[in-house]
Amino acid sequence: MESPTGIPEGTTFPPELERLGIAPGAKIDIRELDTMGKGHNFHVFLYFEEDLARDSTLREDLQEYSDVPDLERPFIRLDAFLRFATESDPLFTRRLDELPLVVEVVAYGELGTREGKLVPYVKGVMPFLDELTMEDTVGIS
């Protein structure tokens, strides 16, 4: 699988991420993964469909869903998901203390920006949620 920069998306992670415990198959609380992404300058894309997360690249998914609003896609940036969930349910953070949401790390890649910079990203999936929508996840209708 290739990213737009020609750097393959896959299960090989940079050593600095592996030292943090971010490697294929790692299961990490979404709050911890969000904090790591912000602290180490990488984006996290959260997938709600396991097959999509494993069988396509982020670039392919961004192209395929380019005309679909972000909140209606089967994947979203983790920071946007957390912002949406917290705005939709002020008790969301407290609920995460009671029932943590765990992301399984699937892949690593880099995307090129309009400015020509490379932005590293991690793809993750919550396998137990692949039948649910984001609305079900945050408890809104």
PDB file of C-alpha atoms in Angstrom:
ATOM      1  CA  MET A   1       0.000   0.000   0.000  1.00  0.00           C
ATOM      2  CA  GLU A   2       1.360   3.405  -0.908  1.00  0.00           C
ATOM      3  CA  SER A   3       0.828   6.883   0.443  1.00  0.00           C
ATOM      4  CA  PRO A   4       0.832   9.891  -1.927  1.00  0.00           C
ATOM      5  CA  THR A   5       4.509  10.441  -1.135  1.00  0.00           C
ATOM      6  CA  GLY A   6       5.424   6.961  -2.298  1.00  0.00           C
ATOM      7  CA  ILE A   7       6.239   5.917   1.255  1.00  0.00           C
ATOM      8  CA  PRO A   8       4.394   2.678   1.894  1.00  0.00           C
ATOM      9  CA  GLU A   9       1.690   2.528   4.510  1.00  0.00           C
ATOM     10  CA  GLY A  10       2.164  -0.557   6.525  1.00  0.00           C
ATOM     11  CA  THR A  11       3.044  -2.273   9.718  1.00  0.00           C
ATOM     12  CA  THR A  12       6.613  -0.982   9.980  1.00  0.00           C
ATOM     13  CA  PHE A  13       6.739   1.806  12.540  1.00  0.00           C
ATOM     14  CA  PRO A  14       9.541   4.264  13.306  1.00  0.00           C
ATOM     15  CA  PRO A  15      11.611   3.225  16.334  1.00  0.00           C
ATOM     16  CA  GLU A  16      10.562   6.328  18.297  1.00  0.00           C
ATOM     17  CA  LEU A  17       6.899   5.243  18.070  1.00  0.00           C
ATOM     18  CA  GLU A  18       7.696   1.633  18.886  1.00  0.00           C
ATOM     19  CA  ARG A  19       9.499   2.835  22.032  1.00  0.00           C
ATOM     20  CA  LEU A  20       6.186   4.461  23.041  1.00  0.00           C
ATOM     21  CA  GLY A  21       4.411   1.139  22.556  1.00  0.00           C
ATOM     22  CA  ILE A  22       2.849   2.142  19.239  1.00  0.00           C
ATOM     23  CA  ALA A  23       3.236  -0.938  17.066  1.00  0.00           C
ATOM     24  CA  PRO A  24       0.943  -3.222  15.057  1.00  0.00           C
ATOM     25  CA  GLY A  25      -1.597  -4.902  17.286  1.00  0.00           C
ATOM     26  CA  ALA A  26      -0.941  -2.643  20.292  1.00  0.00           C
ATOM     27  CA  LYS A  27      -4.125  -1.765  22.163  1.00  0.00           C
ATOM     28  CA  ILE A  28      -4.073   1.751  23.580  1.00  0.00           C
ATOM     29  CA  ASP A  29      -6.665   3.890  25.354  1.00  0.00           C
ATOM     30  CA  ILE A  30      -7.871   6.633  23.000  1.00  0.00           C
ATOM     31  CA  ARG A  31      -6.983   9.380  25.471  1.00  0.00           C
ATOM     32  CA  GLU A  32      -3.433   8.100  25.799  1.00  0.00           C
ATOM     33  CA  LEU A  33      -3.062   7.740  22.027  1.00  0.00           C
ATOM     34  CA  ASP A  34      -4.375  11.282  21.516  1.00  0.00           C
ATOM     35  CA  THR A  35      -1.857  12.613  24.047  1.00  0.00           C
ATOM     36  CA  MET A  36       0.995  10.714  22.367  1.00  0.00           C
ATOM     37  CA  GLY A  37      -0.017  12.031  18.943  1.00  0.00           C
ATOM     38  CA  LYS A  38      -0.008  15.620  20.148  1.00  0.00           C
ATOM     39  CA  GLY A  39       3.251  15.200  22.058  1.00  0.00           C
ATOM     40  CA  HIS A  40       5.102  13.462  19.232  1.00  0.00           C
ATOM     41  CA  ASN A  41       3.574  15.270  16.230  1.00  0.00           C
ATOM     42  CA  PHE A  42       1.631  12.544  14.463  1.00  0.00           C
ATOM     43  CA  HIS A  43      -2.047  12.278  13.567  1.00  0.00           C
ATOM     44  CA  VAL A  44      -4.212   9.378  14.620  1.00  0.00           C
ATOM     45  CA  PHE A  45      -7.032   8.219  12.362  1.00  0.00           C
ATOM     46  CA  LEU A  46      -9.709   6.207  14.102  1.00  0.00           C
ATOM     47  CA  TYR A  47     -11.544   3.640  11.962  1.00  0.00           C
ATOM     48  CA  PHE A  48     -14.960   2.263  12.807  1.00  0.00           C
ATOM     49  CA  GLU A  49     -14.754  -0.573  10.252  1.00  0.00           C
ATOM     50  CA  GLU A  50     -11.969  -3.079  10.804  1.00  0.00           C
ATOM     51  CA  ASP A  51     -11.910  -4.351   7.203  1.00  0.00           C
ATOM     52  CA  LEU A  52     -11.544  -0.826   5.835  1.00  0.00           C
ATOM     53  CA  ALA A  53      -8.732  -0.038   8.263  1.00  0.00           C
ATOM     54  CA  ARG A  54      -6.803  -3.162   7.309  1.00  0.00           C
ATOM     55  CA  ASP A  55      -7.555  -3.444   3.582  1.00  0.00           C
ATOM     56  CA  SER A  56      -7.096   0.101   2.295  1.00  0.00           C
ATOM     57  CA  THR A  57      -4.734   3.007   2.723  1.00  0.00           C
ATOM     58  CA  LEU A  58      -5.611   6.320   4.318  1.00  0.00           C
ATOM     59  CA  ARG A  59      -4.940   8.020   0.989  1.00  0.00           C
ATOM     60  CA  GLU A  60      -7.448   5.737  -0.769  1.00  0.00           C
ATOM     61  CA  ASP A  61     -10.010   6.346   1.956  1.00  0.00           C
ATOM     62  CA  LEU A  62      -9.554  10.123   1.876  1.00  0.00           C
ATOM     63  CA  GLN A  63     -10.065  10.057  -1.900  1.00  0.00           C
ATOM     64  CA  GLU A  64     -13.069   7.723  -1.787  1.00  0.00           C
ATOM     65  CA  TYR A  65     -14.822   9.683   0.952  1.00  0.00           C
ATOM     66  CA  SER A  66     -13.737  13.175  -0.148  1.00  0.00           C
ATOM     67  CA  ASP A  67     -17.337  14.221  -0.810  1.00  0.00           C
ATOM     68  CA  VAL A  68     -18.630  12.808   2.501  1.00  0.00           C
ATOM     69  CA  PRO A  69     -18.682  15.084   5.580  1.00  0.00           C
ATOM     70  CA  ASP A  70     -16.021  14.128   8.137  1.00  0.00           C
ATOM     71  CA  LEU A  71     -18.537  13.027  10.779  1.00  0.00           C
ATOM     72  CA  GLU A  72     -20.265  10.666   8.342  1.00  0.00           C
ATOM     73  CA  ARG A  73     -17.166   8.791   7.198  1.00  0.00           C
ATOM     74  CA  PRO A  74     -16.247   5.353   8.584  1.00  0.00           C
ATOM     75  CA  PHE A  75     -13.024   6.949   9.900  1.00  0.00           C
ATOM     76  CA  ILE A  76     -12.114  10.236  11.557  1.00  0.00           C
ATOM     77  CA  ARG A  77      -9.113  11.942  13.074  1.00  0.00           C
ATOM     78  CA  LEU A  78      -8.989  11.000  16.723  1.00  0.00           C
ATOM     79  CA  ASP A  79      -8.764  14.583  17.967  1.00  0.00           C
ATOM     80  CA  ALA A  80     -11.899  15.492  15.968  1.00  0.00           C
ATOM     81  CA  PHE A  81     -13.717  12.441  17.338  1.00  0.00           C
ATOM     82  CA  LEU A  82     -12.872  13.362  20.930  1.00  0.00           C
ATOM     83  CA  ARG A  83     -13.894  16.993  20.366  1.00  0.00           C
ATOM     84  CA  PHE A  84     -17.211  15.933  18.787  1.00  0.00           C
ATOM     85  CA  ALA A  85     -17.937  13.377  21.504  1.00  0.00           C
ATOM     86  CA  THR A  86     -17.180  15.822  24.312  1.00  0.00           C
ATOM     87  CA  GLU A  87     -19.315  18.568  22.739  1.00  0.00           C
ATOM     88  CA  SER A  88     -22.174  16.108  22.176  1.00  0.00           C
ATOM     89  CA  ASP A  89     -22.003  14.585  25.649  1.00  0.00           C
ATOM     90  CA  PRO A  90     -20.432  16.641  28.445  1.00  0.00           C
ATOM     91  CA  LEU A  91     -20.114  13.439  30.500  1.00  0.00           C
ATOM     92  CA  PHE A  92     -18.178  11.634  27.754  1.00  0.00           C
ATOM     93  CA  THR A  93     -14.807  12.034  29.485  1.00  0.00           C
ATOM     94  CA  ARG A  94     -16.227  10.670  32.739  1.00  0.00           C
ATOM     95  CA  ARG A  95     -17.717   7.740  30.814  1.00  0.00           C
ATOM     96  CA  LEU A  96     -14.241   6.962  29.457  1.00  0.00           C
ATOM     97  CA  ASP A  97     -13.061   6.568  33.047  1.00  0.00           C
ATOM     98  CA  GLU A  98     -15.758   3.939  33.574  1.00  0.00           C
ATOM     99  CA  LEU A  99     -15.478   2.223  30.196  1.00  0.00           C
ATOM    100  CA  PRO A 100     -12.223   3.073  28.394  1.00  0.00           C
ATOM    101  CA  LEU A 101     -12.283   2.971  24.598  1.00  0.00           C
ATOM    102  CA  VAL A 102      -9.315   1.030  23.310  1.00  0.00           C
ATOM    103  CA  VAL A 103      -7.833   1.450  19.843  1.00  0.00           C
ATOM    104  CA  GLU A 104      -5.956  -1.357  18.145  1.00  0.00           C
ATOM    105  CA  VAL A 105      -3.046   0.081  16.175  1.00  0.00           C
ATOM    106  CA  VAL A 106      -3.146  -1.139  12.574  1.00  0.00           C
ATOM    107  CA  ALA A 107      -0.758   0.831  10.361  1.00  0.00           C
ATOM    108  CA  TYR A 108       1.651   3.728  10.029  1.00  0.00           C
ATOM    109  CA  GLY A 109       2.223   6.046   7.101  1.00  0.00           C
ATOM    110  CA  GLU A 110       2.946   9.598   6.021  1.00  0.00           C
ATOM    111  CA  LEU A 111       0.787  12.018   4.075  1.00  0.00           C
ATOM    112  CA  GLY A 112       2.050  14.927   2.028  1.00  0.00           C
ATOM    113  CA  THR A 113       0.546  18.328   2.832  1.00  0.00           C
ATOM    114  CA  ARG A 114      -0.208  21.142   0.407  1.00  0.00           C
ATOM    115  CA  GLU A 115       2.963  22.819   1.695  1.00  0.00           C
ATOM    116  CA  GLY A 116       4.993  19.768   0.697  1.00  0.00           C
ATOM    117  CA  LYS A 117       5.642  18.600   4.249  1.00  0.00           C
ATOM    118  CA  LEU A 118       5.216  15.010   5.385  1.00  0.00           C
ATOM    119  CA  VAL A 119       2.801  14.364   8.236  1.00  0.00           C
ATOM    120  CA  PRO A 120       3.131  10.999   9.979  1.00  0.00           C
ATOM    121  CA  TYR A 121      -0.047   9.197  10.950  1.00  0.00           C
ATOM    122  CA  VAL A 122      -1.200   6.082  12.740  1.00  0.00           C
ATOM    123  CA  LYS A 123      -4.331   4.157  11.816  1.00  0.00           C
ATOM    124  CA  GLY A 124      -6.271   2.459  14.547  1.00  0.00           C
ATOM    125  CA  VAL A 125      -9.539   0.590  14.886  1.00  0.00           C
ATOM    126  CA  MET A 126     -11.904  -0.180  17.725  1.00  0.00           C
ATOM    127  CA  PRO A 127     -12.811  -3.753  16.687  1.00  0.00           C
ATOM    128  CA  PHE A 128     -15.768  -4.048  19.016  1.00  0.00           C
ATOM    129  CA  LEU A 129     -17.372  -0.987  17.415  1.00  0.00           C
ATOM    130  CA  ASP A 130     -17.271  -2.000  13.755  1.00  0.00           C
ATOM    131  CA  GLU A 131     -21.057  -2.525  13.730  1.00  0.00           C
ATOM    132  CA  LEU A 132     -21.804   0.838  15.348  1.00  0.00           C
ATOM    133  CA  THR A 133     -21.914   4.358  14.004  1.00  0.00           C
ATOM    134  CA  MET A 134     -20.225   7.286  15.686  1.00  0.00           C
ATOM    135  CA  GLU A 135     -23.664   8.428  16.905  1.00  0.00           C
ATOM    136  CA  ASP A 136     -24.061   5.116  18.743  1.00  0.00           C
ATOM    137  CA  THR A 137     -20.562   5.473  20.151  1.00  0.00           C
ATOM    138  CA  VAL A 138     -21.155   8.838  21.815  1.00  0.00           C
ATOM    139  CA  GLY A 139     -24.770   8.155  22.754  1.00  0.00           C
ATOM    140  CA  ILE A 140     -26.591  10.716  20.625  1.00  0.00           C
ATOM    141  CA  SER A 141     -29.422  10.212  18.190  1.00  0.00           C
TER     142      SER A 141
END
